[in-house]
Amino acid sequence: MRAFLPPTPFLAVDATVLDANIERVAAWADDRGLALRPHAKTHKSPEIAHRQEDAGVSGLTVATVGEAEVFAQSGFDDLFIAYPLWLDEERRLRVRRLAERATVRVGFDSLAAARGLVGIGVTGLVEIDSGHHRSGVVPADAGELAAVAASEGLDVVGVFTFPGHSYVPGGREAAAGQEAEALATAVASFRDAGLVARVVSGGSSPSLAATGAGLTESRPGVYVFNDAQQWELGACTPEQVALTCHATVVSHAGGRLVLDSGSKVLGADRPAWASGFGRLLDHPDARIVILSEHHAVADLFGEALPPLGSTVRVVPNHACNAVNLVDEYTVLEQGRLVDRWAVAARGMNA
Amino acid sequence: MRAFLPPTPFLAVDATVLDANIERVAAWADDRGLALRPHAKTHKSPEIAHRQEDAGVSGLTVATVGEAEVFAQSGFDDLFIAYPLWLDEERRLRVRRLAERATVRVGFDSLAAARGLVGIGVTGLVEIDSGHHRSGVVPADAGELAAVAASEGLDVVGVFTFPGHSYVPGGREAAAGQEAEALATAVASFRDAGLVARVVSGGSSPSLAATGAGLTESRPGVYVFNDAQQWELGACTPEQVALTCHATVVSHAGGRLVLDSGSKVLGADRPAWASGFGRLLDHPDARIVILSEHHAVADLFGEALPPLGSTVRVVPNHACNAVNLVDEYTVLEQGRLVDRWAVAARGMNA
């Protein structure tokens, strides 16, 4: 029986590359003596999380209660919701139920949010801002917030940060340095407040190799797949890209490739420093220069164009957002379909 | 019985505003003597398409075979796939089946693609490039392509274009002018080739008011909802925004609002000219200055911050991509939940 590929555009995972990425980072964490708690928001897939588990992880990181529920239902029993959750009544009930079947840690960056975490069986981690300036408290204030939260009944086990400012070319060393420094400041502020930060958690895929001292845990996400951003940041080689969107050449208008992989399957991410809206795995000099909902226009800059009707492999700029657009992965080995995996937590934003 | 709102972030449609938008544009098309064939890729919802039908449309526009199948199943029998489809064997079969239950038009911009449309019960429209430089042939070449396609057995009924270059501030008059001129050139080239372009189709939401002479049909999509792009382009007022993402304030870090509506529910669209990653409907001076997957950071520039735990209404930059991220709309009237509508064609990219 021949296994048919789905119609384009579809997201394909190269299982061989995926496994190599998972192994490599697991070995790296092991060498460094770091607990690895990969962020499952990237893949949203229990199958992939199980492969990460097999390679050795201390638990999973997720971004939302809905994601935590999906992975708990798949048997994962140690989950960190690395997000400053605001728990209304309904969400508080859901987290309490979750904590009955799994060890659950939740982030917070305000006393008001910490109060919502008391009495539902979870532990708390103070989020600090290490330079990304998104959420989190000033590092020196972490201990004080932790102490007040603890005095109100929350078991505060440590600190975490996301060095998202590693997402600029040449930025990863600086971001990793600031991450380590900010976490050290926060740990010291815990000590000053009479507390111990048992968990010191950081990490992002671009800054992984530069991770500084003092962390106990790392939470990279994208490394399982890699993407055009990681490629351009020098955080992976093209051979380490495990996720591509298979697209059909529908037009040669204007002497360029028009592909049926638009932003509704690739995602519209395009940081200012990126060289385009995505890349082609087999044409490294090409760039996606126009992206609309159902068209990706790739300039091959003089290279001969693949014929109309042929398939090319597009590397999305941001794997996490591409994945969130599809219901399943087409899993390939040596280019042959071997499985389909559900993107089980797709759309679980709440 | 109290109807509960879903947990944030969720996409809400204000049905009153929606209906007013639908009526206004239907009346505009009627005044202009234009057939209105709204693009259903924006809403992907049979419920909304039925409201458009009730207001008077000549049919629907869709972007993919999958979208066409969804709307055909919901009883819509006149569909234009305004896309240069490449029909492999499987997709050719699907389109043939579709054409058994609906009148189906398909776009093409090459003879090779036109050949794939012969013998499956569809008519063809030549796509021309009116300045957006995405897909489509040079306007003057439309007649020749149509004539060759017709000689090979395709019923070519006209020409179409998408003036996507209307999506820049101050660009809509110029884009609409170029659209009309390009379509006129294409119609003349049909005449020179001994053919008649019965359908002359264009239109985009930003350029609607500037639509030039010579068109027989307009295909706007976003006008049903509007979004931050349309607002900033001057194509709508904030009172005409029917789609918002309800988001919870989860943090006040850095003196800004951190909201739980990230790019996984808003979409990551951010054209260079946009003032941010989205706006707040009730705080017109605010801008979303950082957008990651589960965080939208809004700067209120000194305005008092809504409290932690409160809900704000975010206007996505690009409605079409936000909609494609959720499974259903929460339908409100006067702020009260009145219905839920499925985003039935979500993810139908193929």
XYZ file of C-alpha atoms in Angstrom:
700
model
C 0.000 0.000 0.000
C 1.382 3.355 -0.992
C 1.067 6.046 1.642
C -0.163 9.237 0.033
C 1.106 12.620 1.018
C -1.627 15.156 1.768
C -2.294 17.971 -0.684
C 0.005 20.984 -0.307
C 0.534 23.080 1.692
C 1.264 20.772 4.634
C 3.765 20.714 7.466
C 6.211 17.844 7.368
C 8.495 16.653 10.144
C 11.688 14.862 9.234
C 11.750 12.330 12.078
C 15.453 11.597 11.669
C 16.424 15.236 12.032
C 13.914 15.678 14.851
C 15.422 12.817 16.836
C 18.943 14.125 16.276
C 17.922 17.571 17.541
C 16.283 16.065 20.609
C 19.311 13.899 21.383
C 21.821 16.687 20.855
C 20.176 19.106 23.261
C 19.491 16.384 25.832
C 23.197 15.503 25.757
C 24.110 19.181 26.034
C 21.933 19.631 29.126
C 23.321 16.457 30.615
C 26.908 17.653 30.061
C 26.064 20.955 31.677
C 24.312 19.350 34.626
C 21.150 21.245 33.759
C 17.634 19.962 34.103
C 16.036 20.121 30.652
C 12.402 21.175 30.648
C 11.603 21.760 26.985
C 8.853 24.136 26.019
C 6.056 22.103 24.471
C 4.328 25.186 23.017
C 6.608 24.737 20.014
C 5.347 21.322 18.948
C 2.078 20.900 20.907
C 2.463 17.192 20.302
C 2.448 14.366 22.871
C 4.334 12.150 20.381
C 7.211 14.595 20.241
C 7.108 15.191 23.985
C 7.418 11.451 24.525
C 10.534 11.428 22.352
C 11.923 14.250 24.464
C 11.047 12.268 27.579
C 12.852 9.208 26.213
C 15.970 11.332 25.702
C 15.753 12.598 29.285
C 13.830 15.600 30.521
C 12.854 16.729 33.993
C 9.373 17.748 32.885
C 7.700 19.937 30.310
C 7.143 23.642 30.017
C 3.855 24.961 28.632
C 2.394 28.415 28.111
C -1.280 28.004 28.949
C -3.634 26.025 31.133
C -5.101 24.466 28.006
C -1.705 23.189 26.900
C -1.060 21.826 30.380
C -4.370 19.947 30.248
C -3.499 18.339 26.915
C -0.119 17.109 28.138
C -1.485 15.975 31.500
C -4.082 13.918 29.642
C -1.197 12.340 27.728
C 0.430 11.273 30.973
C 2.972 14.024 31.595
C 3.026 14.596 35.313
C 5.489 17.444 35.814
C 4.431 20.664 34.148
C 5.612 24.246 34.418
C 3.231 26.893 33.121
C 5.938 29.484 32.477
C 3.522 32.342 32.205
C 2.170 34.948 34.624
C -1.277 33.383 34.751
C -4.206 35.395 35.943
C -6.604 32.941 37.517
C -10.231 33.874 37.382
C -12.615 31.531 39.155
C -12.995 29.129 36.234
C -9.294 28.955 35.455
C -8.455 28.514 39.123
C -10.686 25.458 39.180
C -9.004 24.061 36.080
C -5.521 24.527 37.542
C -6.616 22.897 40.783
C -7.888 19.883 38.864
C -4.650 19.788 36.899
C -2.639 19.799 40.118
C -4.506 16.687 41.249
C -2.911 14.661 38.475
C 0.422 16.389 37.930
C 3.085 18.403 39.702
C 2.305 21.916 38.547
C 4.427 25.032 38.795
C 3.077 28.400 37.752
C 4.838 31.708 37.094
C 3.843 35.011 38.652
C 5.145 38.558 38.613
C 2.716 40.293 40.967
C 1.387 39.684 44.446
C -2.173 39.819 43.152
C -1.478 36.962 40.742
C 0.417 35.017 43.439
C -2.619 35.181 45.714
C -4.639 33.392 43.040
C -2.172 30.492 43.208
C -2.570 29.879 46.925
C -4.496 26.796 48.009
C -4.754 25.000 44.692
C -1.804 22.649 45.030
C 0.697 24.400 42.816
C 4.101 25.910 43.472
C 5.098 29.341 42.252
C 8.110 30.754 40.433
C 8.789 34.466 40.324
C 9.254 35.716 36.783
C 12.039 38.224 36.351
C 12.841 40.479 33.426
C 16.375 39.774 32.249
C 16.332 42.321 29.438
C 13.530 41.238 27.112
C 11.211 43.772 28.809
C 8.050 41.791 28.261
C 6.890 40.545 31.654
C 8.565 39.829 34.982
C 9.809 41.937 37.876
C 13.148 43.680 38.221
C 15.588 40.948 39.365
C 16.469 42.627 42.670
C 12.770 42.706 43.619
C 12.230 38.968 43.177
C 13.063 38.027 46.780
C 10.715 40.562 48.283
C 7.822 39.464 46.076
C 8.606 35.829 46.857
C 8.673 36.520 50.586
C 5.316 38.286 50.624
C 3.765 35.576 48.433
C 5.219 32.918 50.751
C 3.834 34.716 53.785
C 0.397 34.506 52.162
C 0.739 30.752 51.743
C 2.325 30.148 48.346
C 5.170 27.654 48.066
C 7.660 29.719 46.053
C 10.334 27.427 44.678
C 12.447 29.715 42.575
C 12.804 32.162 39.722
C 12.557 32.051 35.960
C 13.158 34.289 32.994
C 12.971 34.204 29.223
C 15.896 35.876 27.463
C 13.822 36.701 24.400
C 16.221 39.454 23.443
C 18.477 36.641 22.204
C 16.346 36.850 19.062
C 18.580 39.340 17.238
C 21.649 38.582 15.157
C 24.713 38.553 17.366
C 22.503 38.980 20.420
C 22.694 35.583 22.031
C 25.917 35.973 23.991
C 24.806 39.303 25.433
C 21.320 37.981 26.200
C 22.667 34.838 27.862
C 25.072 36.959 29.918
C 22.251 39.242 31.073
C 20.082 36.218 31.796
C 22.718 34.682 34.075
C 23.378 38.000 35.781
C 19.692 38.749 36.338
C 19.039 35.271 37.702
C 22.047 35.605 40.060
C 20.676 38.922 41.311
C 17.271 37.338 41.874
C 18.790 34.367 43.710
C 20.705 36.778 45.952
C 17.505 38.728 46.640
C 15.827 35.464 47.677
C 18.702 34.867 50.079
C 18.372 38.393 51.451
C 14.705 37.686 52.067
C 15.524 34.480 53.919
C 14.449 32.205 51.066
C 16.168 29.696 48.825
C 15.604 29.693 45.080
C 15.774 25.957 44.441
C 14.820 26.342 40.791
C 16.715 28.843 38.645
C 15.220 28.538 35.190
C 16.048 30.193 31.893
C 16.930 29.371 28.345
C 15.901 30.031 24.777
C 16.883 28.120 21.667
C 19.117 30.863 20.206
C 21.014 31.481 23.451
C 21.391 27.833 24.433
C 25.059 27.435 23.546
C 25.896 30.606 25.479
C 23.963 29.682 28.648
C 25.789 31.134 31.648
C 26.469 29.740 35.102
C 23.999 29.584 37.957
C 20.991 28.097 36.171
C 19.527 24.810 37.350
C 17.197 24.357 34.396
C 16.798 25.283 30.733
C 13.559 25.588 28.753
C 14.324 25.734 25.020
C 11.448 25.076 22.642
C 12.275 25.604 18.984
C 15.388 23.383 18.967
C 13.306 20.300 18.158
C 12.422 21.714 14.742
C 14.536 24.823 14.172
C 13.302 27.373 11.645
C 14.431 30.219 9.404
C 14.953 32.481 12.417
C 17.281 29.996 14.118
C 19.043 29.431 10.805
C 19.637 33.170 10.351
C 20.669 33.608 13.991
C 23.293 30.908 13.544
C 21.588 28.714 16.135
C 21.247 25.823 13.682
C 22.444 24.632 10.312
C 19.985 23.935 7.481
C 20.684 20.224 8.028
C 19.180 20.616 11.518
C 15.840 21.938 10.230
C 13.261 19.228 10.955
C 10.078 21.114 10.054
C 9.215 22.292 6.561
C 6.089 23.263 4.725
C 5.719 21.357 1.470
C 4.361 23.788 -1.098
C 3.415 23.638 -4.767
C 4.770 26.054 -7.364
C 1.545 27.549 -8.726
C 2.948 30.379 -10.840
C 6.142 31.807 -12.283
C 4.707 35.320 -12.419
C 7.371 38.009 -12.597
C 10.123 35.406 -12.941
C 9.695 34.284 -9.345
C 8.227 31.265 -7.622
C 4.669 31.682 -6.393
C 3.952 29.003 -3.800
C 0.662 27.954 -2.211
C 2.136 28.285 1.298
C 0.900 31.628 2.586
C 0.788 33.117 6.038
C -2.175 30.877 6.912
C 0.203 27.924 7.056
C 3.623 29.545 7.622
C 2.586 32.270 10.053
C 3.218 35.953 9.350
C 6.245 36.359 11.645
C 8.887 38.589 10.179
C 11.282 40.264 12.604
C 12.954 43.381 11.232
C 16.312 41.611 11.002
C 15.024 38.591 9.071
C 16.028 38.433 5.424
C 12.524 37.483 4.325
C 9.264 35.776 5.315
C 10.861 32.347 5.240
C 13.391 30.358 3.253
C 13.581 27.339 0.972
C 15.488 24.406 2.412
C 16.839 23.256 -0.944
C 17.575 26.740 -2.294
C 19.549 28.457 0.464
C 20.017 31.694 -1.480
C 16.288 32.113 -2.121
C 14.125 34.338 0.021
C 10.358 34.661 0.438
C 9.953 38.313 -0.476
C 6.149 38.593 -0.413
C 3.846 36.680 1.885
C 0.096 36.903 1.785
C -2.517 34.519 3.091
C -2.197 31.928 0.346
C 0.807 33.073 -1.655
C 4.492 32.991 -0.799
C 6.545 34.664 -3.508
C 10.128 33.416 -3.497
C 12.876 35.208 -5.344
C 15.580 32.787 -6.494
C 17.817 35.624 -7.661
C 18.629 34.160 -11.053
C 18.689 30.475 -10.115
C 16.597 28.331 -12.495
C 13.002 28.087 -11.251
C 11.587 24.694 -10.261
C 8.766 23.902 -12.721
C 5.095 24.697 -12.238
C 3.432 21.973 -10.237
C 6.621 20.876 -8.493
C 6.952 20.754 -4.719
C 9.451 22.773 -2.690
C 10.224 22.714 1.017
C 9.675 26.025 2.780
C 11.290 26.760 6.133
C 8.920 28.953 8.167
C 10.411 31.909 10.002
C 8.892 30.812 13.302
C 8.101 27.134 13.805
C 5.835 27.671 16.841
C 3.366 29.839 14.955
C 3.377 27.645 11.840
C 2.582 24.569 13.916
C -0.331 26.337 15.573
C -1.976 26.638 12.150
C -2.300 22.953 11.329
C -4.109 19.999 12.837
C -1.451 17.414 12.139
C 2.123 16.764 11.169
C 3.009 14.618 8.197
C 5.912 12.580 9.510
C 8.583 11.585 6.998
C 11.688 9.430 7.062
C 13.970 9.678 4.039
C 11.147 11.615 2.390
C 8.631 8.778 2.848
C 5.478 9.135 4.888
C 5.717 7.044 8.039
C 3.123 8.572 10.355
C 0.780 11.420 11.178
C 0.857 13.125 14.551
C -1.861 15.373 15.880
C -0.991 18.931 16.896
C -3.019 18.099 19.961
C -2.673 21.461 21.686
C -3.263 23.589 18.593
C -5.235 26.693 19.433
C -5.102 26.010 23.186
C -4.515 29.655 24.040
C -6.665 29.782 27.154
C -29.699 30.742 32.230
C -26.628 32.890 32.100
C -24.526 32.470 29.002
C -20.894 32.298 29.965
C -18.163 33.901 27.950
C -15.255 31.576 27.170
C -11.920 32.085 28.895
C -9.687 34.697 27.307
C -8.214 35.069 24.787
C -11.187 34.601 22.450
C -12.393 36.260 19.260
C -15.676 38.091 19.589
C -17.895 39.348 16.799
C -20.176 42.280 17.459
C -23.168 41.168 15.399
C -24.646 44.655 15.214
C -21.486 46.146 13.751
C -21.050 43.127 11.478
C -24.530 43.535 10.023
C -24.005 47.267 9.500
C -20.755 46.596 7.642
C -22.419 43.993 5.455
C -25.342 46.289 4.656
C -23.175 49.303 3.935
C -20.986 47.576 1.384
C -23.937 45.782 -0.219
C -25.629 49.164 -0.681
C -22.417 50.631 -2.063
C -22.094 47.851 -4.651
C -25.750 48.238 -5.552
C -25.341 51.987 -6.052
C -22.339 51.389 -8.252
C -24.047 48.683 -10.277
C -21.323 46.235 -9.276
C -21.797 42.575 -8.574
C -20.571 41.947 -5.017
C -18.710 38.684 -4.543
C -17.220 38.971 -1.051
C -14.105 37.031 -0.184
C -15.069 34.387 2.360
C -11.444 33.658 3.316
C -11.799 36.501 5.814
C -14.521 34.960 7.941
C -14.557 31.282 6.830
C -18.049 31.135 8.269
C -21.251 29.956 6.558
C -23.282 31.987 9.094
C -21.605 35.200 8.021
C -21.775 34.256 4.350
C -25.526 33.747 4.725
C -25.815 37.246 6.153
C -23.897 38.548 3.150
C -26.217 36.573 0.875
C -29.257 38.074 2.581
C -27.879 41.550 1.905
C -27.365 40.694 -1.760
C -24.313 39.082 -3.303
C -23.735 37.470 -6.686
C -21.719 34.628 -5.173
C -18.710 34.077 -2.960
C -14.994 34.303 -3.506
C -12.690 31.763 -1.863
C -8.950 31.126 -1.939
C -8.656 27.344 -1.877
C -10.430 24.190 -2.974
C -10.940 23.308 0.691
C -12.728 26.588 1.369
C -14.880 26.065 -1.728
C -15.857 22.619 -0.454
C -16.923 24.013 2.926
C -19.122 26.691 1.397
C -20.568 24.334 -1.231
C -21.547 21.973 1.577
C -23.324 24.898 3.205
C -25.390 25.446 0.079
C -23.491 28.190 -1.724
C -23.720 27.400 -5.406
C -21.686 30.131 -7.084
C -18.036 30.137 -6.109
C -14.967 31.835 -7.507
C -11.624 30.377 -6.474
C -9.664 33.578 -7.065
C -6.322 31.873 -7.027
C -4.027 30.459 -9.709
C -4.741 26.853 -8.731
C -2.372 24.137 -9.777
C -4.479 21.012 -10.152
C -2.699 17.765 -9.545
C -4.726 14.624 -10.152
C -6.349 14.563 -6.708
C -7.211 18.247 -6.664
C -8.571 18.040 -10.205
C -10.958 15.349 -9.029
C -12.051 17.489 -6.076
C -12.729 20.499 -8.281
C -14.681 18.353 -10.730
C -16.863 17.093 -7.881
C -17.313 20.638 -6.662
C -18.424 21.739 -10.118
C -21.180 19.128 -10.039
C -22.928 20.974 -7.221
C -21.945 24.602 -7.800
C -21.018 27.048 -10.514
C -17.247 27.226 -10.144
C -14.840 29.752 -11.604
C -11.096 29.340 -11.192
C -8.241 31.778 -11.773
C -5.182 31.035 -13.893
C -2.114 32.928 -15.004
C -0.362 30.333 -17.171
C -1.356 28.086 -20.035
C -0.113 25.053 -18.123
C -2.517 25.794 -15.262
C -5.353 26.565 -17.703
C -4.949 23.146 -19.294
C -5.638 21.573 -15.909
C -9.010 23.342 -15.832
C -10.259 21.909 -19.126
C -12.951 19.262 -18.976
C -13.933 19.512 -15.326
C -16.923 21.818 -15.655
C -15.388 25.071 -14.498
C -14.886 28.406 -16.193
C -11.603 30.298 -16.115
C -10.591 33.874 -15.356
C -7.196 35.210 -16.329
C -5.406 36.774 -13.391
C -3.584 39.986 -14.176
C -1.024 41.890 -12.136
C -2.296 45.413 -11.561
C 0.716 46.556 -9.540
C 0.797 44.271 -6.508
C 3.424 42.086 -8.276
C 2.386 38.867 -6.609
C 0.778 36.688 -9.277
C -0.971 37.318 -12.583
C 0.153 38.151 -16.111
C 0.964 41.552 -17.560
C -2.446 43.092 -18.439
C -1.724 43.401 -22.158
C -0.970 39.652 -22.331
C -4.308 38.574 -20.858
C -6.130 38.292 -24.190
C -3.480 36.127 -25.793
C -3.381 33.743 -22.831
C -7.203 33.633 -22.816
C -7.323 32.890 -26.540
C -4.854 30.003 -26.330
C -6.623 28.588 -23.252
C -9.975 28.905 -25.070
C -8.541 27.144 -28.114
C -7.630 24.259 -25.841
C -11.173 24.004 -24.592
C -11.431 26.252 -21.512
C -14.416 28.582 -21.204
C -12.623 31.828 -20.323
C -15.155 34.298 -18.979
C -13.043 37.271 -18.012
C -10.213 38.770 -16.005
C -9.504 39.465 -12.363
C -6.908 41.190 -10.236
C -6.180 41.949 -6.600
C -4.924 45.481 -5.970
C -3.018 44.427 -2.855
C -0.765 47.457 -3.132
C -3.716 49.391 -1.706
C -2.386 48.206 1.652
C -0.162 51.242 2.294
C -1.180 54.541 3.837
C -2.375 56.895 1.125
C -2.076 54.100 -1.420
C -5.673 53.259 -2.120
C -6.463 55.904 -4.760
C -3.326 55.072 -6.721
C -3.917 51.338 -6.394
C -7.558 51.632 -7.438
C -6.531 53.761 -10.417
C -3.936 51.211 -11.516
C -6.457 48.422 -11.001
C -9.001 50.075 -13.303
C -6.349 50.865 -15.909
C -4.875 47.353 -15.846
C -8.324 45.770 -16.131
C -9.177 48.086 -19.054
C -5.953 47.067 -20.801
C -6.766 43.402 -20.223
C -10.333 43.844 -21.533
C -8.951 45.525 -24.654
C -6.489 42.667 -25.142
C -9.408 40.221 -24.948
C -11.143 42.234 -27.674
C -7.984 42.219 -29.815
C -7.904 38.444 -29.447
C -11.525 38.189 -30.565
C -12.867 37.460 -27.079
C -15.206 39.209 -24.684
C -14.320 39.619 -21.002
C -17.776 39.266 -19.473
C -16.430 39.352 -15.921
C -14.055 42.149 -14.918
C -13.308 41.556 -11.280
C -11.242 43.471 -8.730
C -11.517 45.078 -5.349
C -9.915 45.108 -1.942
C -11.323 46.479 1.307
C -8.945 49.474 1.523
C -9.466 50.565 -2.097
C -13.226 50.008 -2.170
C -14.285 53.643 -1.974
C -11.859 54.537 -4.777
C -12.927 51.736 -7.149
C -12.602 52.974 -10.731
C -14.784 52.494 -13.792
C -14.914 49.389 -15.935
C -15.278 46.714 -13.266
C -18.297 44.426 -13.271
C -17.594 42.874 -9.858
C -15.861 43.591 -6.549
C -14.407 41.060 -4.105
C -13.667 42.757 -0.765
C -13.143 40.508 2.238
C -12.081 42.313 5.401
C -14.909 44.880 5.341
C -17.194 42.550 7.311
C -14.939 42.818 10.366
C -12.377 45.536 9.715
C -9.142 45.455 11.697
C -6.246 47.626 12.866
C -4.821 47.763 9.340
C -8.089 49.097 7.891
C -8.367 51.517 10.800
C -4.864 52.866 10.164
C -5.427 53.007 6.407
C -8.512 55.130 6.979
C -10.723 52.450 5.427
C -12.900 52.229 8.553
C -13.627 53.991 11.796
C -13.145 52.248 15.153
C -16.951 52.098 15.417
C -16.929 49.862 12.330
C -14.626 47.260 13.890
C -16.745 44.130 14.413
C -14.011 41.681 15.435
C -11.988 41.951 18.615
C -9.957 39.627 20.746
C -11.021 39.741 24.371
C -7.864 39.549 26.464
C -7.044 39.542 30.161
C -4.554 41.921 31.733
C -2.093 39.476 33.301
C 0.697 41.857 34.305
C 1.610 45.511 34.666
C 5.306 44.819 34.187
C 7.281 47.867 33.127
C 4.240 50.112 33.567
C 2.537 48.605 30.539
C -0.345 46.216 29.965
C 0.636 42.617 29.420
C -2.267 40.786 27.792
C -2.817 37.078 27.221
C -3.558 37.635 23.524
C -0.357 36.734 21.709
C 0.391 36.023 18.082
C -1.218 32.600 18.421
C -4.622 34.274 18.558
C -3.994 37.672 16.926
C -1.649 36.567 14.150
C 1.840 38.009 13.751
C 1.046 40.385 10.869
C 2.854 43.661 11.152
C 3.370 45.626 7.946
C 6.242 48.123 8.102
C 3.813 51.049 8.089
C 1.634 49.782 10.952
C 2.000 51.634 14.239
C 2.143 48.394 16.226
C 1.075 44.754 16.385
C -2.538 45.664 16.986
C -4.631 48.218 18.867
C -7.084 48.431 21.739
C -10.605 49.347 20.738
C -11.340 51.269 23.921
C -7.914 52.935 24.171
C -7.317 54.416 20.725
C -3.954 55.937 21.649
C -2.538 52.644 22.924
C -0.356 50.443 20.747
C 0.744 46.823 21.050
C 4.497 47.316 21.069
C 5.646 43.749 21.725
C 3.897 40.623 20.506
C 5.016 37.124 21.310
C 3.084 33.893 21.199
C 1.119 34.411 24.390
C 1.900 37.986 25.378
C 0.775 41.265 23.846
C 2.438 44.198 25.561
C 0.407 47.379 25.132
C 1.845 50.774 25.867
C -0.842 53.195 27.031
C 1.563 56.139 26.964
C 0.656 57.488 30.380
C -3.046 56.648 30.403
C -4.119 54.867 33.609
C -3.749 51.108 33.234
C -6.849 48.908 33.451
C -6.446 46.686 36.538
C -4.917 43.224 36.642
C -7.525 40.661 35.755
C -9.668 43.038 33.738
C -10.631 42.385 30.128
C -9.712 44.610 27.199
C -10.695 44.391 23.541
C -7.771 44.025 21.155
C -8.141 44.839 17.477
C -5.915 42.472 15.485
C -3.823 43.948 12.694
C -5.192 41.472 10.167
C -8.597 39.931 10.777
C -8.177 37.117 8.227
C -5.155 35.635 9.957
C -6.599 36.032 13.460
C -9.767 34.194 12.444
C -7.740 31.324 11.013
C -6.368 30.688 14.523
C -9.626 29.912 16.276
C -12.320 27.285 15.962
C -15.259 29.515 16.731
C -16.523 33.040 17.094
C -18.153 34.253 20.260
C -21.051 36.314 18.962
C -22.103 39.312 21.022
C -24.892 41.847 20.880
C -24.589 44.823 23.222
C -21.758 42.923 24.885
C -23.943 39.890 25.647
C -23.275 36.451 24.277
C -25.954 35.506 21.773
C -24.387 32.732 19.716
C -21.280 30.821 18.695
C -20.361 30.346 15.058
C -17.854 27.819 13.785
C -14.899 29.035 11.759
C -15.837 26.179 9.489
C -13.079 26.680 6.924
C -10.276 27.283 9.428
C -7.039 25.767 8.262
C -8.474 24.801 4.852
C -5.327 25.806 3.009
C -5.352 23.003 0.467
